[in-house]
Amino acid sequence: GAVVSQHPSRVICKSGTSVKIECRSLDFQATTMFWYRQFPKKSLMLMATSNEGSKATYEQGVEKDKFLINHASLTLSTLTVTSAHPEDSSFYICSATSGILRPEAFFGQGTRLTVV
Amino acid sequence: QKEVEQNSGPLSVPEGAIASLNCTYSDRGSQSFFWYRQYSGKSPELIMFIYSNGDKEDGRFTAQLNKASQYVSLLIRDSQPSDSATYLCAVTRGSNYKLTFGKGTLLTVNP
């Protein structure tokens, strides 16, 4: 399968600081990337959909100003958690698809964020 | 009505047996169907996808799709303890390629 690399895999930050998570498609051009969060023993929750060169589409209830998403190129999307708080601690996962050429989505390794 | 439904399990099978995982979906416009495997603490890993009615085989895995019944299944032959994980069924509709996931079925393969 295709390779999607997510970095960092783990991060601990202080409350009030911002954290940036990168998601890269290594061997294909990702026209669409998705960002999810997952709490322990819970389902994946889609946060937003990002298409290269355009603004992200956020799911209902997800704060746009808190979770900043940028998809500046066909191989890179970033999620920035701004002014992080302990309740933002979660497992964040990206996925990428090349759309009609290859509609199946491949997931990054995930980032475990802990806000202290 | 939930869009994608799966039995949460746990489904327990002995090593070497066939594990059968089932999924139903409510949107008749769903076009693509995916099975992902997720180990505890890890991200989902694509196992198979299917677009057309019928069976699709890949190694020990067979996906089955019946659009009339809005039903998709995954069979795992010769189950191994390493197959123990949560299996996620997902569907897409339209050109936004957004996956709608079921809640997953926890499979345990006992040695």
PDB file of C-alpha atoms in Angstrom:
ATOM      1  CA  GLY A   1       0.000   0.000   0.000  1.00  0.00           C
ATOM      2  CA  ALA A   2       0.879   3.655  -0.210  1.00  0.00           C
ATOM      3  CA  VAL A   3       2.895   5.335   2.521  1.00  0.00           C
ATOM      4  CA  VAL A   4       1.659   8.190   4.656  1.00  0.00           C
ATOM      5  CA  SER A   5       4.082   9.521   7.223  1.00  0.00           C
ATOM      6  CA  GLN A   6       2.925  11.467  10.258  1.00  0.00           C
ATOM      7  CA  HIS A   7       5.214  13.357  12.590  1.00  0.00           C
ATOM      8  CA  PRO A   8       5.715  13.506  15.502  1.00  0.00           C
ATOM      9  CA  SER A   9       4.435  10.179  16.802  1.00  0.00           C
ATOM     10  CA  ARG A  10       4.265  11.471  20.361  1.00  0.00           C
ATOM     11  CA  VAL A  11       4.325  14.953  21.813  1.00  0.00           C
ATOM     12  CA  ILE A  12       3.925  16.357  25.281  1.00  0.00           C
ATOM     13  CA  CYS A  13       3.280  20.060  25.584  1.00  0.00           C
ATOM     14  CA  LYS A  14       2.358  22.548  28.231  1.00  0.00           C
ATOM     15  CA  SER A  15      -1.127  23.931  28.495  1.00  0.00           C
ATOM     16  CA  GLY A  16      -1.495  27.111  26.433  1.00  0.00           C
ATOM     17  CA  THR A  17       1.131  26.275  23.861  1.00  0.00           C
ATOM     18  CA  SER A  18       0.590  25.259  20.237  1.00  0.00           C
ATOM     19  CA  VAL A  19       1.564  22.004  18.582  1.00  0.00           C
ATOM     20  CA  LYS A  20       2.001  21.309  14.876  1.00  0.00           C
ATOM     21  CA  ILE A  21       1.499  17.844  13.405  1.00  0.00           C
ATOM     22  CA  GLU A  22       2.671  17.028   9.902  1.00  0.00           C
ATOM     23  CA  CYS A  23       1.197  14.506   7.506  1.00  0.00           C
ATOM     24  CA  ARG A  24       3.071  13.595   4.331  1.00  0.00           C
ATOM     25  CA  SER A  25       2.182  11.283   1.487  1.00  0.00           C
ATOM     26  CA  LEU A  26       5.531   9.800   0.489  1.00  0.00           C
ATOM     27  CA  ASP A  27       4.807   7.979  -2.739  1.00  0.00           C
ATOM     28  CA  PHE A  28       1.665   9.531  -4.158  1.00  0.00           C
ATOM     29  CA  GLN A  29       0.026  12.907  -4.575  1.00  0.00           C
ATOM     30  CA  ALA A  30      -2.700  13.380  -2.015  1.00  0.00           C
ATOM     31  CA  THR A  31      -5.458  15.522  -3.417  1.00  0.00           C
ATOM     32  CA  THR A  32      -7.454  15.090  -0.232  1.00  0.00           C
ATOM     33  CA  MET A  33      -6.313  14.593   3.334  1.00  0.00           C
ATOM     34  CA  PHE A  34      -8.413  13.956   6.400  1.00  0.00           C
ATOM     35  CA  TRP A  35      -7.737  14.595  10.057  1.00  0.00           C
ATOM     36  CA  TYR A  36      -9.225  12.447  12.812  1.00  0.00           C
ATOM     37  CA  ARG A  37      -8.997  12.252  16.553  1.00  0.00           C
ATOM     38  CA  GLN A  38      -9.593   9.175  18.619  1.00  0.00           C
ATOM     39  CA  PHE A  39     -10.090   8.806  22.351  1.00  0.00           C
ATOM     40  CA  PRO A  40      -9.190   5.511  24.064  1.00  0.00           C
ATOM     41  CA  LYS A  41     -11.514   2.680  23.086  1.00  0.00           C
ATOM     42  CA  LYS A  42     -13.633   5.050  21.011  1.00  0.00           C
ATOM     43  CA  SER A  43     -14.331   5.392  17.301  1.00  0.00           C
ATOM     44  CA  LEU A  44     -12.407   7.589  14.935  1.00  0.00           C
ATOM     45  CA  MET A  45     -13.922  11.038  14.790  1.00  0.00           C
ATOM     46  CA  LEU A  46     -13.428  13.009  11.594  1.00  0.00           C
ATOM     47  CA  MET A  47     -12.334  16.557  12.345  1.00  0.00           C
ATOM     48  CA  ALA A  48     -11.830  18.040   8.900  1.00  0.00           C
ATOM     49  CA  THR A  49     -11.239  17.416   5.232  1.00  0.00           C
ATOM     50  CA  SER A  50      -8.552  19.330   3.397  1.00  0.00           C
ATOM     51  CA  ASN A  51      -8.013  19.637  -0.317  1.00  0.00           C
ATOM     52  CA  GLU A  52      -4.749  20.893  -1.707  1.00  0.00           C
ATOM     53  CA  GLY A  53      -4.754  24.637  -2.152  1.00  0.00           C
ATOM     54  CA  SER A  54      -8.113  25.304  -0.560  1.00  0.00           C
ATOM     55  CA  LYS A  55      -9.515  25.894   2.894  1.00  0.00           C
ATOM     56  CA  ALA A  56     -10.304  22.903   5.030  1.00  0.00           C
ATOM     57  CA  THR A  57     -13.876  21.798   5.608  1.00  0.00           C
ATOM     58  CA  TYR A  58     -14.501  21.224   9.288  1.00  0.00           C
ATOM     59  CA  GLU A  59     -17.010  18.839  10.786  1.00  0.00           C
ATOM     60  CA  GLN A  60     -19.740  20.207  12.985  1.00  0.00           C
ATOM     61  CA  GLY A  61     -18.520  21.006  16.453  1.00  0.00           C
ATOM     62  CA  VAL A  62     -14.839  21.268  15.543  1.00  0.00           C
ATOM     63  CA  GLU A  63     -13.369  24.698  16.285  1.00  0.00           C
ATOM     64  CA  LYS A  64     -11.684  26.098  13.199  1.00  0.00           C
ATOM     65  CA  ASP A  65      -9.623  28.593  15.154  1.00  0.00           C
ATOM     66  CA  LYS A  66      -8.346  25.972  17.528  1.00  0.00           C
ATOM     67  CA  PHE A  67      -7.464  23.302  14.982  1.00  0.00           C
ATOM     68  CA  LEU A  68      -5.719  25.027  12.100  1.00  0.00           C
ATOM     69  CA  ILE A  69      -5.295  22.921   8.998  1.00  0.00           C
ATOM     70  CA  ASN A  70      -3.084  23.751   6.057  1.00  0.00           C
ATOM     71  CA  HIS A  71      -2.755  21.698   2.877  1.00  0.00           C
ATOM     72  CA  ALA A  72      -0.212  23.695   0.957  1.00  0.00           C
ATOM     73  CA  SER A  73       1.018  20.975  -1.365  1.00  0.00           C
ATOM     74  CA  LEU A  74      -0.071  17.644  -2.786  1.00  0.00           C
ATOM     75  CA  THR A  75       2.151  15.824  -0.331  1.00  0.00           C
ATOM     76  CA  LEU A  76       1.853  17.764   2.907  1.00  0.00           C
ATOM     77  CA  SER A  77      -0.914  18.753   5.280  1.00  0.00           C
ATOM     78  CA  THR A  78      -0.454  20.142   8.765  1.00  0.00           C
ATOM     79  CA  LEU A  79      -2.695  20.321  11.802  1.00  0.00           C
ATOM     80  CA  THR A  80      -1.876  22.912  14.441  1.00  0.00           C
ATOM     81  CA  VAL A  81      -3.551  22.615  17.813  1.00  0.00           C
ATOM     82  CA  THR A  82      -3.511  26.156  19.168  1.00  0.00           C
ATOM     83  CA  SER A  83      -3.585  27.076  22.830  1.00  0.00           C
ATOM     84  CA  ALA A  84      -3.741  23.425  23.778  1.00  0.00           C
ATOM     85  CA  HIS A  85      -5.523  22.328  26.929  1.00  0.00           C
ATOM     86  CA  PRO A  86      -5.549  18.978  28.731  1.00  0.00           C
ATOM     87  CA  GLU A  87      -8.887  18.083  27.130  1.00  0.00           C
ATOM     88  CA  ASP A  88      -7.163  18.254  23.731  1.00  0.00           C
ATOM     89  CA  SER A  89      -5.041  15.273  24.728  1.00  0.00           C
ATOM     90  CA  SER A  90      -5.896  12.566  22.229  1.00  0.00           C
ATOM     91  CA  PHE A  91      -4.651  10.420  19.371  1.00  0.00           C
ATOM     92  CA  TYR A  92      -4.636  12.455  16.149  1.00  0.00           C
ATOM     93  CA  ILE A  93      -4.490  10.599  12.853  1.00  0.00           C
ATOM     94  CA  CYS A  94      -4.303  11.789   9.278  1.00  0.00           C
ATOM     95  CA  SER A  95      -5.245   9.938   6.136  1.00  0.00           C
ATOM     96  CA  ALA A  96      -4.656  10.699   2.482  1.00  0.00           C
ATOM     97  CA  THR A  97      -6.163   9.755  -0.826  1.00  0.00           C
ATOM     98  CA  SER A  98      -5.334  10.605  -4.406  1.00  0.00           C
ATOM     99  CA  GLY A  99      -8.991  10.736  -5.252  1.00  0.00           C
ATOM    100  CA  ILE A 100     -10.263   9.253  -8.462  1.00  0.00           C
ATOM    101  CA  LEU A 101      -6.863   7.787  -9.301  1.00  0.00           C
ATOM    102  CA  ARG A 102      -6.724   5.850  -6.067  1.00  0.00           C
ATOM    103  CA  PRO A 103      -9.774   6.412  -3.864  1.00  0.00           C
ATOM    104  CA  GLU A 104      -8.697   4.227  -0.968  1.00  0.00           C
ATOM    105  CA  ALA A 105      -7.365   6.230   1.957  1.00  0.00           C
ATOM    106  CA  PHE A 106      -4.118   5.420   3.720  1.00  0.00           C
ATOM    107  CA  PHE A 107      -3.461   6.436   7.277  1.00  0.00           C
ATOM    108  CA  GLY A 108      -0.457   7.951   8.944  1.00  0.00           C
ATOM    109  CA  GLN A 109       0.949   6.391  12.098  1.00  0.00           C
ATOM    110  CA  GLY A 110      -0.890   8.820  14.333  1.00  0.00           C
ATOM    111  CA  THR A 111       0.275  11.370  16.893  1.00  0.00           C
ATOM    112  CA  ARG A 112      -0.375  10.926  20.561  1.00  0.00           C
ATOM    113  CA  LEU A 113      -0.735  14.375  22.085  1.00  0.00           C
ATOM    114  CA  THR A 114      -0.553  14.874  25.814  1.00  0.00           C
ATOM    115  CA  VAL A 115      -1.169  18.339  27.193  1.00  0.00           C
ATOM    116  CA  VAL A 116       0.033  18.856  30.752  1.00  0.00           C
TER     117      VAL A 116
ATOM    118  CA  GLN B   1     -30.327   5.019  12.264  1.00  0.00           C
ATOM    119  CA  LYS B   2     -26.569   4.689  12.249  1.00  0.00           C
ATOM    120  CA  GLU B   3     -24.994   5.003   8.838  1.00  0.00           C
ATOM    121  CA  VAL B   4     -22.590   2.087   9.147  1.00  0.00           C
ATOM    122  CA  GLU B   5     -23.281  -0.629  11.677  1.00  0.00           C
ATOM    123  CA  GLN B   6     -21.043  -3.360  12.953  1.00  0.00           C
ATOM    124  CA  ASN B   7     -21.368  -5.799  15.789  1.00  0.00           C
ATOM    125  CA  SER B   8     -18.960  -4.463  18.396  1.00  0.00           C
ATOM    126  CA  GLY B   9     -18.054  -7.963  19.548  1.00  0.00           C
ATOM    127  CA  PRO B  10     -15.854  -9.178  20.919  1.00  0.00           C
ATOM    128  CA  LEU B  11     -15.783 -11.961  18.370  1.00  0.00           C
ATOM    129  CA  SER B  12     -13.662 -14.811  19.571  1.00  0.00           C
ATOM    130  CA  VAL B  13     -12.444 -17.600  17.272  1.00  0.00           C
ATOM    131  CA  PRO B  14      -9.852 -20.348  17.702  1.00  0.00           C
ATOM    132  CA  GLU B  15      -6.629 -20.247  15.761  1.00  0.00           C
ATOM    133  CA  GLY B  16      -7.051 -21.716  12.282  1.00  0.00           C
ATOM    134  CA  ALA B  17     -10.786 -21.021  12.110  1.00  0.00           C
ATOM    135  CA  ILE B  18     -12.622 -18.690   9.780  1.00  0.00           C
ATOM    136  CA  ALA B  19     -13.555 -15.315  11.252  1.00  0.00           C
ATOM    137  CA  SER B  20     -16.590 -13.643   9.735  1.00  0.00           C
ATOM    138  CA  LEU B  21     -17.069  -9.915  10.205  1.00  0.00           C
ATOM    139  CA  ASN B  22     -20.229  -8.182   9.093  1.00  0.00           C
ATOM    140  CA  CYS B  23     -21.249  -4.656   8.274  1.00  0.00           C
ATOM    141  CA  THR B  24     -24.452  -2.995   7.070  1.00  0.00           C
ATOM    142  CA  TYR B  25     -24.867   0.513   5.709  1.00  0.00           C
ATOM    143  CA  SER B  26     -27.892   2.704   5.327  1.00  0.00           C
ATOM    144  CA  ASP B  27     -27.002   4.936   2.370  1.00  0.00           C
ATOM    145  CA  ARG B  28     -27.904   3.228  -0.897  1.00  0.00           C
ATOM    146  CA  GLY B  29     -25.731   5.741  -2.697  1.00  0.00           C
ATOM    147  CA  SER B  30     -22.590   4.360  -1.081  1.00  0.00           C
ATOM    148  CA  GLN B  31     -20.110   3.486  -3.750  1.00  0.00           C
ATOM    149  CA  SER B  32     -16.932   2.138  -2.216  1.00  0.00           C
ATOM    150  CA  PHE B  33     -16.441  -0.151   0.732  1.00  0.00           C
ATOM    151  CA  PHE B  34     -13.343  -0.638   2.822  1.00  0.00           C
ATOM    152  CA  TRP B  35     -12.076  -2.839   5.606  1.00  0.00           C
ATOM    153  CA  TYR B  36      -9.418  -1.514   7.925  1.00  0.00           C
ATOM    154  CA  ARG B  37      -7.649  -3.232  10.789  1.00  0.00           C
ATOM    155  CA  GLN B  38      -6.636  -1.280  13.868  1.00  0.00           C
ATOM    156  CA  TYR B  39      -4.391  -2.658  16.564  1.00  0.00           C
ATOM    157  CA  SER B  40      -4.688  -1.129  19.993  1.00  0.00           C
ATOM    158  CA  GLY B  41      -2.848   2.181  20.133  1.00  0.00           C
ATOM    159  CA  LYS B  42      -2.113   2.190  16.419  1.00  0.00           C
ATOM    160  CA  SER B  43      -3.676   3.828  13.387  1.00  0.00           C
ATOM    161  CA  PRO B  44      -5.940   1.952  10.933  1.00  0.00           C
ATOM    162  CA  GLU B  45      -4.367  -0.158   8.227  1.00  0.00           C
ATOM    163  CA  LEU B  46      -6.173  -0.840   4.950  1.00  0.00           C
ATOM    164  CA  ILE B  47      -6.900  -4.527   4.389  1.00  0.00           C
ATOM    165  CA  MET B  48      -9.211  -4.536   1.413  1.00  0.00           C
ATOM    166  CA  PHE B  49     -11.613  -2.474  -0.624  1.00  0.00           C
ATOM    167  CA  ILE B  50     -14.463  -3.538  -2.860  1.00  0.00           C
ATOM    168  CA  TYR B  51     -16.648  -1.631  -5.292  1.00  0.00           C
ATOM    169  CA  SER B  52     -18.688  -4.276  -7.105  1.00  0.00           C
ATOM    170  CA  ASN B  53     -21.172  -6.869  -5.952  1.00  0.00           C
ATOM    171  CA  GLY B  54     -19.669 -10.264  -5.267  1.00  0.00           C
ATOM    172  CA  ASP B  55     -16.494 -11.533  -3.693  1.00  0.00           C
ATOM    173  CA  LYS B  56     -12.972 -10.219  -3.761  1.00  0.00           C
ATOM    174  CA  GLU B  57     -10.130 -12.341  -2.433  1.00  0.00           C
ATOM    175  CA  ASP B  58      -6.680 -11.306  -1.288  1.00  0.00           C
ATOM    176  CA  GLY B  59      -4.652 -13.986   0.437  1.00  0.00           C
ATOM    177  CA  ARG B  60      -6.481 -15.103   3.564  1.00  0.00           C
ATOM    178  CA  PHE B  61      -9.011 -12.294   3.271  1.00  0.00           C
ATOM    179  CA  THR B  62     -12.240 -12.255   1.273  1.00  0.00           C
ATOM    180  CA  ALA B  63     -14.528  -9.250   1.086  1.00  0.00           C
ATOM    181  CA  GLN B  64     -18.130  -9.791   0.062  1.00  0.00           C
ATOM    182  CA  LEU B  65     -20.492  -7.066  -1.098  1.00  0.00           C
ATOM    183  CA  ASN B  66     -24.235  -7.241  -1.610  1.00  0.00           C
ATOM    184  CA  LYS B  67     -25.571  -3.826  -2.547  1.00  0.00           C
ATOM    185  CA  ALA B  68     -29.183  -4.987  -2.701  1.00  0.00           C
ATOM    186  CA  SER B  69     -28.988  -6.035   0.943  1.00  0.00           C
ATOM    187  CA  GLN B  70     -26.631  -3.130   1.825  1.00  0.00           C
ATOM    188  CA  TYR B  71     -24.284  -5.597   3.374  1.00  0.00           C
ATOM    189  CA  VAL B  72     -20.544  -6.064   3.261  1.00  0.00           C
ATOM    190  CA  SER B  73     -18.513  -8.700   5.043  1.00  0.00           C
ATOM    191  CA  LEU B  74     -14.934  -9.760   5.595  1.00  0.00           C
ATOM    192  CA  LEU B  75     -13.868 -13.367   5.960  1.00  0.00           C
ATOM    193  CA  ILE B  76     -10.488 -14.221   7.427  1.00  0.00           C
ATOM    194  CA  ARG B  77      -9.401 -17.767   6.726  1.00  0.00           C
ATOM    195  CA  ASP B  78      -6.884 -19.644   8.877  1.00  0.00           C
ATOM    196  CA  SER B  79      -7.133 -16.988  11.582  1.00  0.00           C
ATOM    197  CA  GLN B  80      -3.940 -16.259  13.478  1.00  0.00           C
ATOM    198  CA  PRO B  81      -3.430 -14.670  16.904  1.00  0.00           C
ATOM    199  CA  SER B  82      -1.806 -11.768  15.057  1.00  0.00           C
ATOM    200  CA  ASP B  83      -5.194 -11.076  13.440  1.00  0.00           C
ATOM    201  CA  SER B  84      -6.530 -10.051  16.849  1.00  0.00           C
ATOM    202  CA  ALA B  85      -7.511  -6.405  16.401  1.00  0.00           C
ATOM    203  CA  THR B  86     -10.470  -4.131  15.820  1.00  0.00           C
ATOM    204  CA  TYR B  87     -11.824  -4.332  12.278  1.00  0.00           C
ATOM    205  CA  LEU B  88     -13.382  -1.184  10.894  1.00  0.00           C
ATOM    206  CA  CYS B  89     -15.861  -1.130   8.044  1.00  0.00           C
ATOM    207  CA  ALA B  90     -16.018   2.124   6.083  1.00  0.00           C
ATOM    208  CA  VAL B  91     -17.942   3.414   3.087  1.00  0.00           C
ATOM    209  CA  THR B  92     -17.661   6.407   0.797  1.00  0.00           C
ATOM    210  CA  ARG B  93     -20.158   8.187  -1.348  1.00  0.00           C
ATOM    211  CA  GLY B  94     -19.512  10.675  -4.062  1.00  0.00           C
ATOM    212  CA  SER B  95     -16.346  12.435  -5.019  1.00  0.00           C
ATOM    213  CA  ASN B  96     -15.237  13.774  -1.642  1.00  0.00           C
ATOM    214  CA  TYR B  97     -13.830  10.347  -0.670  1.00  0.00           C
ATOM    215  CA  LYS B  98     -14.839  10.924   2.939  1.00  0.00           C
ATOM    216  CA  LEU B  99     -14.946   7.671   4.869  1.00  0.00           C
ATOM    217  CA  THR B 100     -17.914   6.923   7.095  1.00  0.00           C
ATOM    218  CA  PHE B 101     -16.777   4.376   9.649  1.00  0.00           C
ATOM    219  CA  GLY B 102     -18.597   1.823  11.683  1.00  0.00           C
ATOM    220  CA  LYS B 103     -17.626   1.539  15.325  1.00  0.00           C
ATOM    221  CA  GLY B 104     -15.576  -1.552  14.667  1.00  0.00           C
ATOM    222  CA  THR B 105     -15.639  -5.205  15.687  1.00  0.00           C
ATOM    223  CA  LEU B 106     -13.058  -6.471  18.147  1.00  0.00           C
ATOM    224  CA  LEU B 107     -11.712  -9.831  17.009  1.00  0.00           C
ATOM    225  CA  THR B 108      -9.779 -12.119  19.303  1.00  0.00           C
ATOM    226  CA  VAL B 109      -8.061 -15.193  17.881  1.00  0.00           C
ATOM    227  CA  ASN B 110      -7.234 -17.677  20.604  1.00  0.00           C
ATOM    228  CA  PRO B 111      -4.112 -19.844  20.258  1.00  0.00           C
TER     229      PRO B 111
END
